[in-house]
C-alpha cells in the first residue's frame, strides 16, 4: 500500500494519478478530502503534518509513503518531524521525501536548510528506509518570476544558472523511485537543462511577444523591494536567497536522474511554453502580477 501526501497539490496530485493509473493500492493523505483528486478505488484520509495522531491514523497499513514537503512556514521542520515520526509509529517501512537541491545546514537558499534538517531526522528513524528526491526549482513556476507592468525578472541571481526541472519530470521520477527497487538510502538530484535568468527572460519575451528583462539586484536591494509585500522576514529571506543560490552556482547541478530513472529527456522552458501557452498570459496581458 502506497500513501501520497499533498495529493491536493501539483506534485502529489501528479504522483497520485500516475500510481492510480498503474493500479497500485493507494491512499491519499490530504488536509481537505473535498479537494482530493477523484481516483477510482483510492482511499482518502485527512491529516495535517503537525497532527501526530491524525497522521499516524492516516498511515496505518501503509508500506511506502511519498511525503511532499509542506508549504513554507516558520515551523516547517517541526511539522515534517511530526509527520515522519507518525509514519514510523504507524509502521511505514519506506519514506520517499521530497527535499530540495543542495539541502545543507549552510545552504544559501534558506528553505533548503529546512529540507536538510528534515532529511537528518529521517535518517535517525529506526526501521524506516528512505530515499530523498532533491529537485531544483520548478520550471513550471519560472514564467511567474517575471512580473510587474514591465514584465521584469528582478533578483540577486547575478549571471548564475539553475537546472530547472518540470513538475511532470519530477513526478515521473517519484513514481519510478516509489515503485522500483534499489532506491533505499539513495539521494537523487532531480534537474533539467541549465538556464540563467537572462536566458529565461529572452525565452519568455519571445513567447509573450514583448520585452522581458532580467534586472539584477543586490541582496540588500532585493530585501527592500520585497518588503512592501508585508510578508514575514523568514519568507522574504527564502525568496531572495533562492536567487542568491543561483548566483553562487548551488542551483546549477547537472544530473542524469530524470533520463536514467524514467527514460524521459528533461523538459526545457521552450517545450514547456509550447505546451502551456497560457503560462505567459500574465505577461501578454500586461497585468501586474505579484512575483516573489
Ligand atoms: N522546487 C520548487 O521550485 C518549489 C517551489 C515551491 C514549492 N516547493 C516545495 O515543493 C512542495 C510541492 O510542490 P507543489 O508544486 O506540489 O506544491 P503545492 O501545489 O502547493 O502542493 C503542496 C501540497 O502539500 C500540502 N501541504 C502543505 N503543507 C501541508 C501540511 N502542513 N500538512 C499537510 N499537507 C500539507 C498541500 O495541501 P493543501 O492543498 O491543503 O494546501 C498540497 O496538497 C511544496 O509544498 C514546497 O514545499 C518547491
Short mmCIF file of C-alpha atoms and ligand atoms in Angstrom, two decimals:
data_model
loop_
_atom_site.label_atom_id
_atom_site.label_comp_id
_atom_site.label_asym_id
_atom_site.label_seq_id
_atom_site.Cartn_x
_atom_site.Cartn_y
_atom_site.Cartn_z
CA UNK A 1 0.00 0.00 0.00
CA UNK A 2 1.32 3.40 -1.03
CA UNK A 3 0.34 6.69 0.55
CA UNK A 4 0.77 10.04 -1.15
CA UNK A 5 0.59 13.21 0.91
CA UNK A 6 -0.02 16.63 -0.64
CA UNK A 7 -2.29 15.00 -3.24
CA UNK A 8 -4.39 18.18 -3.48
CA UNK A 9 -1.25 19.88 -4.83
CA UNK A 10 0.76 19.82 -8.03
CA UNK A 11 3.41 17.18 -7.37
CA UNK A 12 1.37 14.96 -5.05
CA UNK A 13 -1.58 15.14 -7.44
CA UNK A 14 0.54 14.04 -10.39
CA UNK A 15 2.14 11.19 -8.41
CA UNK A 16 -1.26 10.04 -7.13
CA UNK A 17 -2.73 9.94 -10.66
CA UNK A 18 0.25 8.00 -12.04
CA UNK A 19 0.14 5.43 -9.22
CA UNK A 20 -3.64 5.07 -9.65
CA UNK A 21 -3.19 4.52 -13.41
CA UNK A 22 -0.74 1.74 -12.56
CA UNK A 23 -3.42 0.21 -10.30
CA UNK A 24 -1.36 0.25 -7.11
CA UNK A 25 -3.08 0.11 -3.72
CA UNK A 26 -3.14 3.76 -2.85
CA UNK A 27 -4.21 6.11 -0.09
CA UNK A 28 -4.22 9.88 -0.35
CA UNK A 29 -3.42 11.81 2.82
CA UNK A 30 -4.74 15.34 2.46
CA UNK A 31 -5.84 18.25 4.61
CA UNK A 32 -9.23 18.56 2.90
CA UNK A 33 -10.73 15.46 1.32
CA UNK A 34 -13.16 17.66 -0.64
CA UNK A 35 -10.20 18.85 -2.75
CA UNK A 36 -8.59 15.43 -3.25
CA UNK A 37 -8.40 14.12 -6.82
CA UNK A 38 -11.20 11.66 -7.58
CA UNK A 39 -9.47 8.38 -8.38
CA UNK A 40 -11.28 5.05 -8.64
CA UNK A 41 -10.70 2.68 -5.76
CA UNK A 42 -8.36 5.03 -3.89
CA UNK A 43 -8.72 5.71 -0.14
CA UNK A 44 -8.63 9.26 1.14
CA UNK A 45 -7.69 10.20 4.72
CA UNK A 46 -7.48 13.66 6.25
CA UNK A 47 -4.44 14.75 8.28
CA UNK A 48 -2.11 17.68 8.60
CA UNK A 49 1.62 17.12 9.16
CA UNK A 50 1.69 18.79 12.56
CA UNK A 51 -1.01 16.49 13.97
CA UNK A 52 0.80 13.32 15.10
CA UNK A 53 -2.33 11.30 15.97
CA UNK A 54 -4.13 12.13 12.72
CA UNK A 55 -1.03 11.37 10.63
CA UNK A 56 -0.42 8.05 12.41
CA UNK A 57 -4.06 7.00 11.98
CA UNK A 58 -3.96 8.01 8.30
CA UNK A 59 -0.83 5.93 7.67
CA UNK A 60 -1.70 2.67 9.45
CA UNK A 61 -1.48 -0.17 6.91
CA UNK A 62 0.75 1.83 4.55
CA UNK A 63 4.09 0.35 3.42
CA UNK A 64 5.58 3.23 1.42
CA UNK A 65 4.80 6.93 1.80
CA UNK A 66 5.60 9.77 -0.59
CA UNK A 67 5.97 12.77 1.70
CA UNK A 68 5.56 16.06 -0.13
CA UNK A 69 7.33 18.85 1.75
CA UNK A 70 4.93 21.27 3.42
CA UNK A 71 4.18 24.76 2.24
CA UNK A 72 6.91 27.05 3.57
CA UNK A 73 6.29 28.06 7.19
CA UNK A 74 8.41 29.17 10.09
CA UNK A 75 7.79 25.83 11.87
CA UNK A 76 8.01 23.67 8.75
CA UNK A 77 10.78 21.44 10.09
CA UNK A 78 8.75 20.66 13.23
CA UNK A 79 5.75 19.78 11.02
CA UNK A 80 7.88 17.44 8.93
CA UNK A 81 9.38 15.79 12.00
CA UNK A 82 5.94 15.16 13.47
CA UNK A 83 4.76 13.70 10.15
CA UNK A 84 7.67 11.28 9.75
CA UNK A 85 7.56 10.25 13.42
CA UNK A 86 3.89 9.44 12.87
CA UNK A 87 4.78 7.43 9.76
CA UNK A 88 7.32 5.41 11.76
CA UNK A 89 4.80 4.88 14.59
CA UNK A 90 2.22 3.68 12.04
CA UNK A 91 4.65 1.02 10.78
CA UNK A 92 5.52 2.60 7.42
CA UNK A 93 8.59 0.81 6.00
CA UNK A 94 9.82 3.40 3.47
CA UNK A 95 9.63 7.17 3.21
CA UNK A 96 10.35 8.94 -0.08
CA UNK A 97 10.79 12.57 0.92
CA UNK A 98 10.50 15.50 -1.48
CA UNK A 99 13.55 17.53 -0.47
CA UNK A 100 15.41 20.23 -2.42
CA UNK A 101 18.63 20.52 -4.41
CA UNK A 102 21.69 21.27 -2.29
CA UNK A 103 19.90 20.65 1.01
CA UNK A 104 22.51 21.56 3.63
CA UNK A 105 22.78 23.25 7.02
CA UNK A 106 24.57 26.17 5.41
CA UNK A 107 22.73 26.29 2.08
CA UNK A 108 22.44 29.82 0.69
CA UNK A 109 18.74 29.19 -0.05
CA UNK A 110 17.33 29.26 3.47
CA UNK A 111 14.38 26.96 2.63
CA UNK A 112 16.90 24.28 1.58
CA UNK A 113 18.11 24.26 5.21
CA UNK A 114 14.63 23.04 6.28
CA UNK A 115 14.99 20.14 3.89
CA UNK A 116 18.41 19.24 5.26
CA UNK A 117 17.07 19.27 8.84
CA UNK A 118 14.17 17.04 7.75
CA UNK A 119 16.50 14.64 5.94
CA UNK A 120 18.76 14.46 9.01
CA UNK A 121 15.79 13.49 11.18
CA UNK A 122 14.53 10.87 8.74
CA UNK A 123 17.99 9.23 8.77
CA UNK A 124 17.63 8.66 12.54
CA UNK A 125 14.36 6.70 12.31
CA UNK A 126 14.71 3.05 13.30
CA UNK A 127 13.40 0.52 10.80
CA UNK A 128 12.37 3.08 8.18
CA UNK A 129 14.14 3.07 4.82
CA UNK A 130 14.35 6.38 2.99
CA UNK A 131 15.00 7.97 -0.38
CA UNK A 132 15.47 11.71 -0.81
CA UNK A 133 14.46 13.48 -4.02
CA UNK A 134 16.24 16.80 -4.42
CA UNK A 135 14.69 18.73 -7.30
CA UNK A 136 15.88 22.11 -8.50
CA UNK A 137 13.43 24.99 -8.91
CA UNK A 138 10.25 24.07 -10.79
CA UNK A 139 10.39 25.03 -14.46
CA UNK A 140 6.60 25.44 -14.40
CA UNK A 141 6.96 28.41 -12.00
CA UNK A 142 9.67 30.21 -13.97
CA UNK A 143 7.18 32.28 -16.06
CA UNK A 144 5.84 33.71 -12.79
CA UNK A 145 9.29 35.02 -11.86
CA UNK A 146 8.61 37.76 -14.44
CA UNK A 147 6.17 40.26 -13.00
CA UNK A 148 5.05 43.85 -12.82
CA UNK A 149 3.95 46.20 -15.57
CA UNK A 150 7.43 45.99 -17.14
CA UNK A 151 7.36 42.17 -17.05
CA UNK A 152 10.82 42.03 -15.50
CA UNK A 153 12.57 39.34 -13.51
CA UNK A 154 14.27 41.09 -10.60
CA UNK A 155 16.55 39.44 -8.09
CA UNK A 156 20.10 38.88 -6.86
CA UNK A 157 20.92 35.93 -9.12
CA UNK A 158 23.92 37.52 -10.83
CA UNK A 159 24.63 35.70 -14.05
CA UNK A 160 24.21 32.26 -12.50
CA UNK A 161 22.23 29.40 -13.96
CA UNK A 162 19.73 26.98 -12.45
CA UNK A 163 18.88 23.49 -13.69
CA UNK A 164 15.08 24.00 -13.58
CA UNK A 165 13.04 20.81 -13.62
CA UNK A 166 9.48 20.30 -14.86
CA UNK A 167 6.96 19.03 -12.34
CA UNK A 168 5.93 16.27 -14.79
CA UNK A 169 9.53 15.00 -14.88
CA UNK A 170 9.83 15.14 -11.09
CA UNK A 171 6.55 13.24 -10.65
CA UNK A 172 7.74 10.55 -13.08
CA UNK A 173 10.96 10.19 -11.07
CA UNK A 174 8.99 9.93 -7.84
CA UNK A 175 6.82 7.13 -9.24
CA UNK A 176 9.90 5.24 -10.51
CA UNK A 177 11.50 5.50 -7.07
CA UNK A 178 8.32 4.59 -5.19
CA UNK A 179 7.58 1.52 -7.28
CA UNK A 180 11.13 0.36 -8.08
CA UNK A 181 13.80 -1.49 -6.12
CA UNK A 182 17.29 -0.41 -5.09
CA UNK A 183 16.48 3.14 -4.03
CA UNK A 184 16.80 2.74 -0.25
CA UNK A 185 19.40 5.10 1.23
CA UNK A 186 19.74 7.00 -2.05
CA UNK A 187 19.65 10.76 -2.55
CA UNK A 188 18.80 11.89 -6.07
CA UNK A 189 19.32 15.35 -7.53
CA UNK A 190 16.43 15.85 -9.98
CA UNK A 191 17.40 18.51 -12.50
CA UNK A 192 16.91 19.66 -16.08
CA UNK A 193 18.72 21.92 -18.52
CA UNK A 194 20.68 24.91 -17.12
CA UNK A 195 19.23 28.35 -17.80
CA UNK A 196 20.17 31.79 -16.47
CA UNK A 197 17.50 34.38 -15.70
CA UNK A 198 18.74 36.46 -18.62
CA UNK A 199 18.30 33.47 -20.94
CA UNK A 200 14.90 32.72 -19.38
CA UNK A 201 13.76 36.33 -19.88
CA UNK A 202 14.61 36.10 -23.58
CA UNK A 203 12.58 32.88 -23.96
CA UNK A 204 9.63 34.31 -22.02
CA UNK A 205 9.73 37.52 -24.06
CA UNK A 206 9.67 35.54 -27.30
CA UNK A 207 6.66 33.52 -26.13
CA UNK A 208 4.79 36.57 -24.82
CA UNK A 209 5.62 38.78 -27.79
CA UNK A 210 7.09 41.58 -25.69
CA UNK A 211 10.32 42.55 -23.97
CA UNK A 212 11.01 40.70 -20.75
CA UNK A 213 14.17 41.81 -18.97
CA UNK A 214 16.26 40.36 -16.19
CA UNK A 215 17.21 43.15 -13.80
CA UNK A 216 19.91 42.00 -11.36
CA UNK A 217 19.57 43.32 -7.81
CA UNK A 218 21.92 43.18 -4.86
CA UNK A 219 20.76 41.12 -1.86
CA UNK A 220 20.06 44.34 0.04
CA UNK A 221 18.03 45.77 -2.87
CA UNK A 222 16.07 42.53 -3.12
CA UNK A 223 15.12 42.63 0.57
CA UNK A 224 13.96 46.23 0.22
CA UNK A 225 12.00 45.60 -2.99
CA UNK A 226 10.10 42.70 -1.33
CA UNK A 227 9.40 44.49 1.97
CA UNK A 228 6.15 46.15 0.74
CA UNK A 229 4.64 42.66 0.29
CA UNK A 230 4.20 42.61 4.07
CA UNK A 231 5.47 39.02 4.15
CA UNK A 232 7.33 37.95 7.30
CA UNK A 233 11.12 38.25 7.32
CA UNK A 234 11.72 34.47 7.08
CA UNK A 235 9.58 34.31 3.91
CA UNK A 236 11.32 37.27 2.27
CA UNK A 237 14.68 35.73 3.16
CA UNK A 238 13.61 32.49 1.48
CA UNK A 239 12.53 34.32 -1.69
CA UNK A 240 15.65 36.43 -2.04
CA UNK A 241 18.04 33.60 -1.19
CA UNK A 242 16.50 31.44 -3.92
CA UNK A 243 18.02 33.97 -6.34
CA UNK A 244 21.24 34.26 -4.32
CA UNK A 245 21.72 30.48 -4.59
CA UNK A 246 21.51 30.82 -8.37
CA UNK A 247 24.31 33.39 -8.18
CA UNK A 248 26.54 31.08 -6.12
CA UNK A 249 26.05 28.15 -8.51
CA UNK A 250 24.23 26.00 -5.91
CA UNK A 251 21.20 25.73 -8.24
CA UNK A 252 23.31 24.67 -11.22
CA UNK A 253 23.70 20.94 -10.67
CA UNK A 254 23.76 18.51 -13.57
CA UNK A 255 22.20 15.09 -13.01
CA UNK A 256 21.00 12.25 -15.21
CA UNK A 257 18.27 11.20 -12.76
CA UNK A 258 15.28 12.02 -14.98
CA UNK A 259 16.72 10.22 -18.00
CA UNK A 260 18.11 7.27 -16.04
CA UNK A 261 15.06 6.54 -13.89
CA UNK A 262 12.28 7.40 -16.35
CA UNK A 263 13.77 7.26 -19.85
CA UNK A 264 12.48 10.82 -20.41
CA UNK A 265 14.63 13.69 -21.61
CA UNK A 266 14.09 16.52 -19.12
CA UNK A 267 11.72 19.17 -20.47
CA UNK A 268 13.00 22.63 -21.40
CA UNK A 269 11.40 26.05 -20.96
CA UNK A 270 10.74 26.32 -24.71
CA UNK A 271 8.94 22.95 -24.68
CA UNK A 272 7.00 23.89 -21.57
CA UNK A 273 5.77 27.14 -23.11
CA UNK A 274 4.87 25.37 -26.36
CA UNK A 275 2.59 23.02 -24.45
CA UNK A 276 1.40 25.64 -21.91
CA UNK A 277 0.96 28.90 -23.87
CA UNK A 278 -1.20 30.30 -21.06
CA UNK A 279 1.85 30.31 -18.78
CA UNK A 280 2.85 33.72 -20.18
CA UNK A 281 -0.68 35.15 -20.25
CA UNK A 282 0.11 37.48 -17.32
CA UNK A 283 2.97 38.94 -19.38
CA UNK A 284 0.94 39.33 -22.58
CA UNK A 285 -1.97 40.99 -20.84
CA UNK A 286 0.35 43.44 -19.12
CA UNK A 287 -1.46 42.68 -15.89
CA UNK A 288 0.56 43.35 -12.74
CA UNK A 289 1.34 40.07 -11.08
CA UNK A 290 2.88 39.74 -7.64
CA UNK A 291 6.16 37.88 -8.20
CA UNK A 292 8.42 36.63 -5.45
N1 LIG B 1 11.21 23.36 -6.30
C1 LIG B 1 10.46 24.45 -6.31
O1 LIG B 1 10.62 25.35 -7.19
C2 LIG B 1 9.38 24.63 -5.31
C3 LIG B 1 8.54 25.73 -5.41
C4 LIG B 1 7.51 25.84 -4.50
C5 LIG B 1 7.35 24.90 -3.50
N2 LIG B 1 8.18 23.82 -3.43
C6 LIG B 1 8.03 22.76 -2.41
O2 LIG B 1 7.57 21.60 -3.08
C7 LIG B 1 6.33 21.16 -2.49
C8 LIG B 1 5.44 20.53 -3.54
O3 LIG B 1 5.26 21.44 -4.60
P1 LIG B 1 3.83 21.60 -5.28
O4 LIG B 1 4.06 22.41 -6.50
O5 LIG B 1 3.16 20.28 -5.37
O6 LIG B 1 3.09 22.50 -4.18
P2 LIG B 1 1.51 22.67 -3.96
O7 LIG B 1 0.78 22.54 -5.24
O8 LIG B 1 1.35 23.92 -3.15
O9 LIG B 1 1.12 21.42 -3.06
C9 LIG B 1 1.53 21.29 -1.73
C10 LIG B 1 0.72 20.16 -1.13
O10 LIG B 1 1.18 19.91 0.20
C11 LIG B 1 0.08 20.00 1.09
N3 LIG B 1 0.55 20.54 2.35
C12 LIG B 1 1.24 21.69 2.52
N4 LIG B 1 1.52 21.88 3.80
C13 LIG B 1 0.97 20.82 4.47
C14 LIG B 1 0.92 20.45 5.84
N5 LIG B 1 1.47 21.21 6.79
N6 LIG B 1 0.27 19.30 6.16
C15 LIG B 1 -0.29 18.53 5.21
N7 LIG B 1 -0.25 18.84 3.89
C16 LIG B 1 0.38 19.96 3.53
C17 LIG B 1 -0.90 20.95 0.41
O11 LIG B 1 -2.18 20.78 0.95
P3 LIG B 1 -3.34 21.91 0.76
O12 LIG B 1 -3.88 21.72 -0.63
O13 LIG B 1 -4.30 21.59 1.83
O14 LIG B 1 -2.65 23.24 0.93
C18 LIG B 1 -0.78 20.50 -1.04
O15 LIG B 1 -1.51 19.32 -1.25
C19 LIG B 1 5.76 22.42 -1.84
O16 LIG B 1 4.84 22.09 -0.81
C20 LIG B 1 7.01 23.09 -1.32
O17 LIG B 1 7.47 22.51 -0.11
C21 LIG B 1 9.20 23.67 -4.32
#
